[in-house]
Coordinates of C-alpha atoms and ligand atoms in Angstrom, one line a residue:
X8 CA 60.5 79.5 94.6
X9 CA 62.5 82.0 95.2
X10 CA 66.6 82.4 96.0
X11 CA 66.8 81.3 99.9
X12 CA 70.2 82.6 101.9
X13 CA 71.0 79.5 102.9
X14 CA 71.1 78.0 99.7
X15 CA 74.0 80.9 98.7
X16 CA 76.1 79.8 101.5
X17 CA 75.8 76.0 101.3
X18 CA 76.9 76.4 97.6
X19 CA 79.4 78.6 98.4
X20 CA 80.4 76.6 101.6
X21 CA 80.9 73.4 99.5
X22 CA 83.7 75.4 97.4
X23 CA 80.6 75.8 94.2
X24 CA 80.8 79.7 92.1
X25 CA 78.0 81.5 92.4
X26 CA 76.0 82.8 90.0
X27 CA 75.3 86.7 89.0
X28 CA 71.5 86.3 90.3
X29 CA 72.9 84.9 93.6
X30 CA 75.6 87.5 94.0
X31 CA 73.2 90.3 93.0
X32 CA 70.5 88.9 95.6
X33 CA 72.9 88.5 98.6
X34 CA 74.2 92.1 97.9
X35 CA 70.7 93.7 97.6
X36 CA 69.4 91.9 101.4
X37 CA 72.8 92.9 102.7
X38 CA 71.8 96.9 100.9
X39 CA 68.3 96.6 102.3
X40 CA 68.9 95.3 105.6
X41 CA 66.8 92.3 104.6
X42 CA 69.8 89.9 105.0
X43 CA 70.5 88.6 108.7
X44 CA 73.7 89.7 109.4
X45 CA 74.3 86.1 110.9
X46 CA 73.5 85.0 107.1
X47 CA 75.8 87.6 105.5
X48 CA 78.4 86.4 107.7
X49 CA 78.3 82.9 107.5
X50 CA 78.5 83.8 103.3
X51 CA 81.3 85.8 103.9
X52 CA 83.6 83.1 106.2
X53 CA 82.4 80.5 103.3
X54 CA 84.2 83.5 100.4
X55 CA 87.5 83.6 103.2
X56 CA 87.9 79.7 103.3
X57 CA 87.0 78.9 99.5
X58 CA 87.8 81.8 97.6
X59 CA 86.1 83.4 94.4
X60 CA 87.0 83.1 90.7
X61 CA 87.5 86.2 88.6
X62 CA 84.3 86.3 87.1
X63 CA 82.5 86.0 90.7
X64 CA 84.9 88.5 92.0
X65 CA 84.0 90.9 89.1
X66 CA 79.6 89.9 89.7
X67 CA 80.6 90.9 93.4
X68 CA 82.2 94.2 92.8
X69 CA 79.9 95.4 90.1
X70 CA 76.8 94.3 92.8
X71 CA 78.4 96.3 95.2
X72 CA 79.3 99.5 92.4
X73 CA 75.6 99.4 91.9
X74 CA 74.2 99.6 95.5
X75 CA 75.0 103.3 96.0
X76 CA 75.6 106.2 93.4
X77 CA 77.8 105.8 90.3
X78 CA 79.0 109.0 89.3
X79 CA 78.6 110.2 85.6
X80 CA 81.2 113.0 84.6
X81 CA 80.3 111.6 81.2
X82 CA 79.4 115.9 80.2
X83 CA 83.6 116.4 80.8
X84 CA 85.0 115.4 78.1
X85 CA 88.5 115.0 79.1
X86 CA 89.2 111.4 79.8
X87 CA 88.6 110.4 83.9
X88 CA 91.5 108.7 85.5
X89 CA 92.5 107.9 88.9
X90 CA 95.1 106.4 91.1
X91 CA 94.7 104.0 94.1
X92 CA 97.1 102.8 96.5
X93 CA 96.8 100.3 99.2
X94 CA 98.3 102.3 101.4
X95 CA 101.6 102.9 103.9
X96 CA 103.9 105.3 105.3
X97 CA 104.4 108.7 103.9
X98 CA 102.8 107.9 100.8
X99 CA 102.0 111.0 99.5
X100 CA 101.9 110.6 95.6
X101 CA 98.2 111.6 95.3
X102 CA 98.9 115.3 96.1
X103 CA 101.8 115.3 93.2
X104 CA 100.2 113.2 90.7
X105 CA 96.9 114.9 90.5
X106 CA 97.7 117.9 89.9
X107 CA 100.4 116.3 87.1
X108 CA 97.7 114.5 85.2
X109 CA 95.4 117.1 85.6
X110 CA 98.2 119.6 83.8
X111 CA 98.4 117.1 80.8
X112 CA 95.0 116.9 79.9
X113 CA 93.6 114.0 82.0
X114 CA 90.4 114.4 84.4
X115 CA 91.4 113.0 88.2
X116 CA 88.2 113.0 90.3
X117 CA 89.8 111.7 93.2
X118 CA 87.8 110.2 96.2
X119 CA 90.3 109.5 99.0
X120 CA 89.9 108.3 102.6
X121 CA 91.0 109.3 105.7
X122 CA 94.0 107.7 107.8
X123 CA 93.6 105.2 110.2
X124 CA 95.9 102.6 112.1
X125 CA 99.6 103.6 110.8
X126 CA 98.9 104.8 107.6
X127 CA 98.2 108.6 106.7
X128 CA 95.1 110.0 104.3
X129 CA 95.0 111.9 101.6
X130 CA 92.1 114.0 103.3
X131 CA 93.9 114.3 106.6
X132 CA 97.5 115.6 104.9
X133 CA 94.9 118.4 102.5
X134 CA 93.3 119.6 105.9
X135 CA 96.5 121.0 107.1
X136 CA 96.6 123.5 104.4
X137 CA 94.3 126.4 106.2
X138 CA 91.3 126.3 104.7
X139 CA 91.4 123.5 102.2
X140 CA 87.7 121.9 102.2
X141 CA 87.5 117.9 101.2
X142 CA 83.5 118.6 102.3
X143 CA 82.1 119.5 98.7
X144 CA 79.3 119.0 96.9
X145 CA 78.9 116.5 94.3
X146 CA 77.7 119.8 92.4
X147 CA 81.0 121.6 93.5
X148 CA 83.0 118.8 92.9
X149 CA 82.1 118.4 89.0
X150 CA 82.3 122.1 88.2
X151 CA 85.8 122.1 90.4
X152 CA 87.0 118.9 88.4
X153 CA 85.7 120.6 85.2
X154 CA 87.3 124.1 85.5
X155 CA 90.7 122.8 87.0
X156 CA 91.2 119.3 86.0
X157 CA 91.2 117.2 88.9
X158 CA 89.5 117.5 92.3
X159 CA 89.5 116.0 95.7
X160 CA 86.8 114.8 98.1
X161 CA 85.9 111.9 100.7
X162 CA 83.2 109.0 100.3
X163 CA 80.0 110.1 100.6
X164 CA 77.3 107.7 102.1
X165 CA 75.8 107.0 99.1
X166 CA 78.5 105.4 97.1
X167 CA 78.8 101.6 97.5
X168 CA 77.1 101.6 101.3
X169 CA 77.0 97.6 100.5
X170 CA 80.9 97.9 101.1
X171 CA 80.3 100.0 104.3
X172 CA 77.6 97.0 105.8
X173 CA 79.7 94.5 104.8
X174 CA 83.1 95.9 106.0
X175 CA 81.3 96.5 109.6
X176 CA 80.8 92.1 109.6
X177 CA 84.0 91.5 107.8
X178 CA 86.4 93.2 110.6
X179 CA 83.9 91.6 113.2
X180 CA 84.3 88.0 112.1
X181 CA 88.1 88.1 110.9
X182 CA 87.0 87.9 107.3
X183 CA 89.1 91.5 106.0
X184 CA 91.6 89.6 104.5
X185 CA 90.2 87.5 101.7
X186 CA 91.3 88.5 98.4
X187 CA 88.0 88.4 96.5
X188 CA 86.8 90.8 99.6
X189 CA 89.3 93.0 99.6
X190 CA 89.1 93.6 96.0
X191 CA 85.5 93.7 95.8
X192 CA 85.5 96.7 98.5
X193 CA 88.0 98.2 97.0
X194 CA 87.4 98.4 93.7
X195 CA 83.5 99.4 93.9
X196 CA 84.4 102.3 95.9
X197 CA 86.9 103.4 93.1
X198 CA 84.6 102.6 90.0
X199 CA 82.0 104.7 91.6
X200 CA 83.6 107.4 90.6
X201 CA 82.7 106.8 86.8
X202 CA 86.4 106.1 85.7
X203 CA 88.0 105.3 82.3
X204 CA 90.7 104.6 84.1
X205 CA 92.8 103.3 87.1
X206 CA 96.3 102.8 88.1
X207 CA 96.7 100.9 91.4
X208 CA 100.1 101.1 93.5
X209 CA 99.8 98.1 95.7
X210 CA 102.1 98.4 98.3
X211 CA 104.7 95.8 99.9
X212 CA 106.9 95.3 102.5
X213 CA 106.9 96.3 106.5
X214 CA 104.5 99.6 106.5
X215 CA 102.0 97.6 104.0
X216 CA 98.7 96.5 104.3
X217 CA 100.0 93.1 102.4
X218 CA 103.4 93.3 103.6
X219 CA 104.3 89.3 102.4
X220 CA 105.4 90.7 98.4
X221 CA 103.4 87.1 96.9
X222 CA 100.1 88.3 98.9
X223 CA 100.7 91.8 97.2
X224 CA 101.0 90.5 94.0
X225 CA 98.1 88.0 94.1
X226 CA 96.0 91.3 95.4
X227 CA 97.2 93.4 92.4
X228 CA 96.6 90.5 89.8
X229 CA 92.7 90.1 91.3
X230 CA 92.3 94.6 91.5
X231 CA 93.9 94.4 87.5
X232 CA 91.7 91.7 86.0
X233 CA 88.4 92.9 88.1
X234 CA 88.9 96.7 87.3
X235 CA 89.2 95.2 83.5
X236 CA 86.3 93.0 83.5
X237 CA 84.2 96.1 84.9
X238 CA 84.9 97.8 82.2
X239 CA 87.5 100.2 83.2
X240 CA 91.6 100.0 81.9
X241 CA 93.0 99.5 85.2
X242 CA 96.8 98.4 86.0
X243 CA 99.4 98.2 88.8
X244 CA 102.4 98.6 90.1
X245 CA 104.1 96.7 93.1
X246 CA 105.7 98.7 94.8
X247 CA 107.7 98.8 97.9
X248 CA 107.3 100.3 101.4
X249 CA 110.0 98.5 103.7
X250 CA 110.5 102.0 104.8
X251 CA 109.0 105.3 104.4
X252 CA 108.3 106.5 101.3
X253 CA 110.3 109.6 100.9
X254 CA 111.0 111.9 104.1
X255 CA 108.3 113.3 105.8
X256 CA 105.8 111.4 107.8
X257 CA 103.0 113.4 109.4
X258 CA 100.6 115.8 107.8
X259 CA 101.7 119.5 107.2
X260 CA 105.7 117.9 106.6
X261 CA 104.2 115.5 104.0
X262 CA 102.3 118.6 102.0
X263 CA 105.2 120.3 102.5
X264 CA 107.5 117.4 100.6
X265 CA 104.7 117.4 98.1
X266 CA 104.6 121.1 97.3
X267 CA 108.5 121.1 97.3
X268 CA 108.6 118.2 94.5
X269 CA 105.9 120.6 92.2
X270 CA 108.2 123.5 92.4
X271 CA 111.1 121.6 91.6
X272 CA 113.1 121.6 94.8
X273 CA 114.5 117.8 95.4
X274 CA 116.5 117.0 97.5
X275 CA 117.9 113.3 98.0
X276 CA 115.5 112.5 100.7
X277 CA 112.5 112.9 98.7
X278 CA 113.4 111.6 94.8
X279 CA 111.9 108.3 95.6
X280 CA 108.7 110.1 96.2
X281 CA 109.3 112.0 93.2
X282 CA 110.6 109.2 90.9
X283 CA 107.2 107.2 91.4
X284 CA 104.7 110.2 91.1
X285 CA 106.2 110.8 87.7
X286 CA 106.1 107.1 86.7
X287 CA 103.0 106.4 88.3
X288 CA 101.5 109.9 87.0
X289 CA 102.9 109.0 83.2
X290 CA 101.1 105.6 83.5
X291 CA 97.5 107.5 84.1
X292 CA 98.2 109.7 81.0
X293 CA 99.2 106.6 78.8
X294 CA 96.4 104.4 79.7
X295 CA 94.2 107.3 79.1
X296 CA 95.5 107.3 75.8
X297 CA 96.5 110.6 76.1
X298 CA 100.0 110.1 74.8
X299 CA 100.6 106.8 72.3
X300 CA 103.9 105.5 74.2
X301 CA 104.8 105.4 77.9
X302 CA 108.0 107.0 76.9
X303 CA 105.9 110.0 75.4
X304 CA 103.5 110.3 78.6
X305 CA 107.0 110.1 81.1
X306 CA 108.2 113.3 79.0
X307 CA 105.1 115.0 78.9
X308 CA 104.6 114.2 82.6
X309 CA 108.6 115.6 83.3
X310 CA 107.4 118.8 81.4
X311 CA 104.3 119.5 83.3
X312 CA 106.5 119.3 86.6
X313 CA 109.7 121.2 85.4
X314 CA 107.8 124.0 83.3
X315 CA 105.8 124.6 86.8
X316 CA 102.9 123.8 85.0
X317 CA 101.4 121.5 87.7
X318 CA 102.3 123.8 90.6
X319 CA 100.0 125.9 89.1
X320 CA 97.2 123.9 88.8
X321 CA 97.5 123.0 92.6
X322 CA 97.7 126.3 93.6
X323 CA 94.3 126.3 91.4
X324 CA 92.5 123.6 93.0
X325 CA 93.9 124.5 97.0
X326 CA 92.1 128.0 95.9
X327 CA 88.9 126.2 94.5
X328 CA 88.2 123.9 97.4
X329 CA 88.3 127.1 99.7
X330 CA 92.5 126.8 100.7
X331 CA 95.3 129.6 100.9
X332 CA 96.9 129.3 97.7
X333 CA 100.3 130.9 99.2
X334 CA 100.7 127.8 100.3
X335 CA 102.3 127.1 96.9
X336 CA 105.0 130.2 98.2
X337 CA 105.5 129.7 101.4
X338 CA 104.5 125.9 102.8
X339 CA 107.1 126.7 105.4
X340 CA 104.9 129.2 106.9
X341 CA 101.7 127.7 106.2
X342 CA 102.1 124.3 106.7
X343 CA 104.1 125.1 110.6
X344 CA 105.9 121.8 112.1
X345 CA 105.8 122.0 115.6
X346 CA 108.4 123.9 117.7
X347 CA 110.1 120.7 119.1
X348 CA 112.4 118.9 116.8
X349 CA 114.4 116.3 118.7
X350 CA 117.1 114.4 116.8
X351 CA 116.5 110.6 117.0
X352 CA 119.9 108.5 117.3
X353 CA 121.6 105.8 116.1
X354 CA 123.0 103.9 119.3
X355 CA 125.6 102.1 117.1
X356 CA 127.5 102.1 113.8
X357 CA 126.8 100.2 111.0
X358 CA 124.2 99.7 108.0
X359 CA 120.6 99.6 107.9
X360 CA 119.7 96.4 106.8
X361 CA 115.5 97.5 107.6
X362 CA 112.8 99.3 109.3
X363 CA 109.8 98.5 110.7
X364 CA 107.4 101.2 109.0
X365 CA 104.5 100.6 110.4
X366 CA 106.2 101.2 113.7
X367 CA 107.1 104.3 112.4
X368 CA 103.3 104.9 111.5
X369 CA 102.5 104.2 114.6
X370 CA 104.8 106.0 116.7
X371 CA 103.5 109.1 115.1
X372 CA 100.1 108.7 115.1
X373 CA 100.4 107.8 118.9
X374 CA 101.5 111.4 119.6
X375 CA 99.1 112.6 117.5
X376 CA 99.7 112.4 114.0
X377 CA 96.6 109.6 113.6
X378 CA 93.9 108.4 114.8
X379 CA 92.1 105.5 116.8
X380 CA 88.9 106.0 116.3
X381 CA 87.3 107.7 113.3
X382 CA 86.0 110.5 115.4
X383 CA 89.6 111.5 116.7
X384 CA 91.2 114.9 115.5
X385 CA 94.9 115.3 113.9
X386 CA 97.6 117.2 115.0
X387 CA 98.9 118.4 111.3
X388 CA 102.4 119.8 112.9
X389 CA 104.0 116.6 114.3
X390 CA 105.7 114.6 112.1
X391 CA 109.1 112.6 111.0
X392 CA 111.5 113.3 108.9
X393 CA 113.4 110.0 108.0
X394 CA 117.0 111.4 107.3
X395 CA 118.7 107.6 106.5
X396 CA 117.4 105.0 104.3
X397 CA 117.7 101.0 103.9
X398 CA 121.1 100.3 102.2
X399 CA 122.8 103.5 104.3
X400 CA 125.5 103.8 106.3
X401 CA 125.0 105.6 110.0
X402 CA 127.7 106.0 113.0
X403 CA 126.9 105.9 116.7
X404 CA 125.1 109.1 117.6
X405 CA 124.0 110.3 114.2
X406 CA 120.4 111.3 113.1
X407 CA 118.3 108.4 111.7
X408 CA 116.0 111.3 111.7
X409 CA 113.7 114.1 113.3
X410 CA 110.9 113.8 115.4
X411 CA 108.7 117.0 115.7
X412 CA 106.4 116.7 118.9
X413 CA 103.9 119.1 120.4
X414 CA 105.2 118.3 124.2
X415 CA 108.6 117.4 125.0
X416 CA 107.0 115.1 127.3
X417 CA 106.4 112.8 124.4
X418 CA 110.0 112.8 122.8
X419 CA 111.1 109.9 124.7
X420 CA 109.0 107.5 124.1
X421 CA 107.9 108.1 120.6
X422 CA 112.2 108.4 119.7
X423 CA 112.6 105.1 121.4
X424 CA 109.9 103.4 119.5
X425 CA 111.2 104.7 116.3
X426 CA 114.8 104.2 117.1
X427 CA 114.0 100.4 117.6
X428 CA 112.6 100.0 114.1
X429 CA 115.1 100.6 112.6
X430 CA 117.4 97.4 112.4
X431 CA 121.5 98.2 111.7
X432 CA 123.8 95.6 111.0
X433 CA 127.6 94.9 110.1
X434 CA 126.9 93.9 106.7
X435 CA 126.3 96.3 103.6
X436 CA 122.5 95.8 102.0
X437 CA 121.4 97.4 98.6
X438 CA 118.5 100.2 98.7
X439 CA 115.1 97.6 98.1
X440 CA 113.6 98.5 94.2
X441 CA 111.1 100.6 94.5
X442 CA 108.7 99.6 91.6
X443 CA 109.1 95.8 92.1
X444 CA 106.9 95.1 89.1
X445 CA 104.3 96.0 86.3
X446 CA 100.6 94.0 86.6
X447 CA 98.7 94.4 83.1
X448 CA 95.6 92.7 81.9
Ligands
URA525 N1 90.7 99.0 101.7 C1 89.4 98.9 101.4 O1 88.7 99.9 101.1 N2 88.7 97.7 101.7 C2 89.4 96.6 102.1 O2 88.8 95.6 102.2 C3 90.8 96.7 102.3 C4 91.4 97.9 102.1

């Protein structure tokens, strides 16, 4: 007789590993539609409460790979990296580090998502360069990553749809945050996309998606050792996000920060944006085996950015996928803010000891800068820029930073809310570490 659904869950639901045929069975019904969802769902509380070994979680993510399209740039040569990050506030390495890796000789086919909740997407922040198209082709995209070594696109409905079914049950019976789930979804998407290799930034602290630093780092040990049982060189770095990363948060002000950083023009505000694009950008070009030594791929990396090497290949790609490639010139005309800027305050003296980001993230997106639901539409101009940073010093009636708003009307609210994330204290604190620690096979 055949494999029955109920037989999956009770072995599952008595704390028993599955088996590749039973994993590969309850991923094709769920595909097909020929698994009740009550079925599905009841497997995937049984996954939340008992958990998954590696070698189930790797059965469950290469299922899921194969229920859609797996791309095959297999024709390019070059080797096919990518980065992934679990997500935050004004994280905006992506924009920096593709066009970095794609200057030293690496192939980035990059599939991003959009924004939702308080964090930002890559899609969203390329849309507010005029023109820029992330609707392509999977024809356009290949000749596009070909000619100019990386390119940039959203999920089409035909990779991993098992991870779109499933998604829809998990965040309707409080099942989104089990590891073997989380890393299943995320990593079939990613592997899709017919990668050598991977470098994950997981993300921790207050704007996170794991803000608890152990639940980070269990999530980044399960993404390593799947990604490297699936075949593909994949490792991570924790990273923190107990406050934004860099300066801008928004849309255009984020492409702006990102366009500065490739034409060399840093400022304080934004080096820890730049410091992990380079390391995270050298890590794709050594596990590519590109370079023999990280300390070869950091200079090689540092080289593409100073030489304007990787400016230029972003102005190639923004011109490829339909953009205005002055952008590269003149992001302060391309890229407008909007035409209010109001100052947000400290109401006292003292340090900051932390911030709320996802307050932050929130605060922005509620006046426009992010959406609800998947069908809203952005405002690119409105934004903050964070002008003081954990471990700082700020006096009553100084700028934490500046809010740019469409209406006025909006100023008050969205200042208060990020006025109170912001925590100041008598003490001194040090600035948090921003790579927190390396996760290898
Ligand atoms: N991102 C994903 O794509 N899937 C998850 O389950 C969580 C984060």
């Amino acid at each position: 007789m055949g494999l029955r659904p109920q037989d999956v869950i009770r072995r599952k639901r008595d704390g028993g590993s599955l088996s590749r045929e039973e994993i590969a069975f309850f991923v094709d019904g769920v595909t097909r539609g020929s698994m009740a969802d009550y079925q599905s769902s009841a497997l995937l509380m049984a996954i939340y409460l008992n958990g998954m070994s590696a070698s189930e979680m790797a059965m469950l993510t290469d299922a899921m790979l194969h229920s859609g399209e797996v791309l095959n740039f297999s024709d390019i040569s070059k080797p096919k990296v990518d980065k992934h990050s679990t997500g935050g506030v004004g994280d905006k390495t992506s924009l920096i580090l593709a066009p970095l890796v794609a200057a030293c000789g690496a192939s980035v086919p990059m599939i991003s998502g959009r924004g939702l909740g308080h964090t930002g997407g890559t899609l969203d922040k390329l849309e507010s360069i005029p023109g820029y198209r992330v609707h392509l082709s999977l024809a356009e995209f290949r000749v596009i990553l070909d000619r100019i070594g990386f390119a940039m696109m959203g999920q089409t409905a035909e990779i991993a749809p098992a991870d779109k079914k499933l998604y829809a049950l998990r965040d309707a019976t409080a099942t989104v945050e089990a590891i073997p789930l989380i890393v299943a979804s995320i990593m079939s998407k990613k592997l899709a996309a017919g990668l050598d290799a991977l470098v994950l930034d997981v993300k921790t602290g207050s704007g996170a998606f794991m803000s608890n630093e152990d639940d980070a780092r269990n999530l980044a040990q399960a993404l390593v050792s799947t990604g490297n049982s699936c075949g593909v060189r994949t490792e991570a770095l924790l990273t923190d996000m107990s406050q934004p990363l860099g300066r801008g948060v928004g849309h255009a002000i984020e492409v702006r920060e990102c366009i500065e950083i490739l034409r060399n023009e840093v400022n304080q505000g934004v080096r820890p944006v730049m410091e992990l694009s380079l390391e995270l950008a050298a890590r794709m070009i050594a596990i590519s085996c590109i370079e023999s030594s990280l300390e070869a791929a950091r200079e090689k990396i540092q080289l593409a950015l100073t030489s304007g090497a990787a400016l230029e290949c972003f102005r190639r790609n923004v011109e490829a996928q339909g953009g205005d490639p002055a952008v590269c010139d003149e992001p302060a005309r391309l890229l407008p803010l909007t035409p209010h800027e109001v100052k947000v305050e400290s109401t006292r003296t003292g340090f900051i000891t932390g911030i709320n980001a996802a307050e932050i993230g929130r605060a922005i997106a509620s006046i426009g800068g992010g959406r609800t639901r998947i069908e809203d539409a952005i405002d690119p101009g409105v934004g903050y820029a964070a002008e003081s940073r954990i471990g700082g010093e700020v006096k009553a009636g100084e700028a934490l930073g500046l809010l740019y708003c469409r209406e006025l009307g909006q100023a008050q609210t969205a200042s208060e809310r990020i006025r109170a994330a912001y925590i100041i204290g008598d003490e001194p604190t040090s600035a948090p570490r921003l790579i927190k620690e390396v996760i290898t096979a």
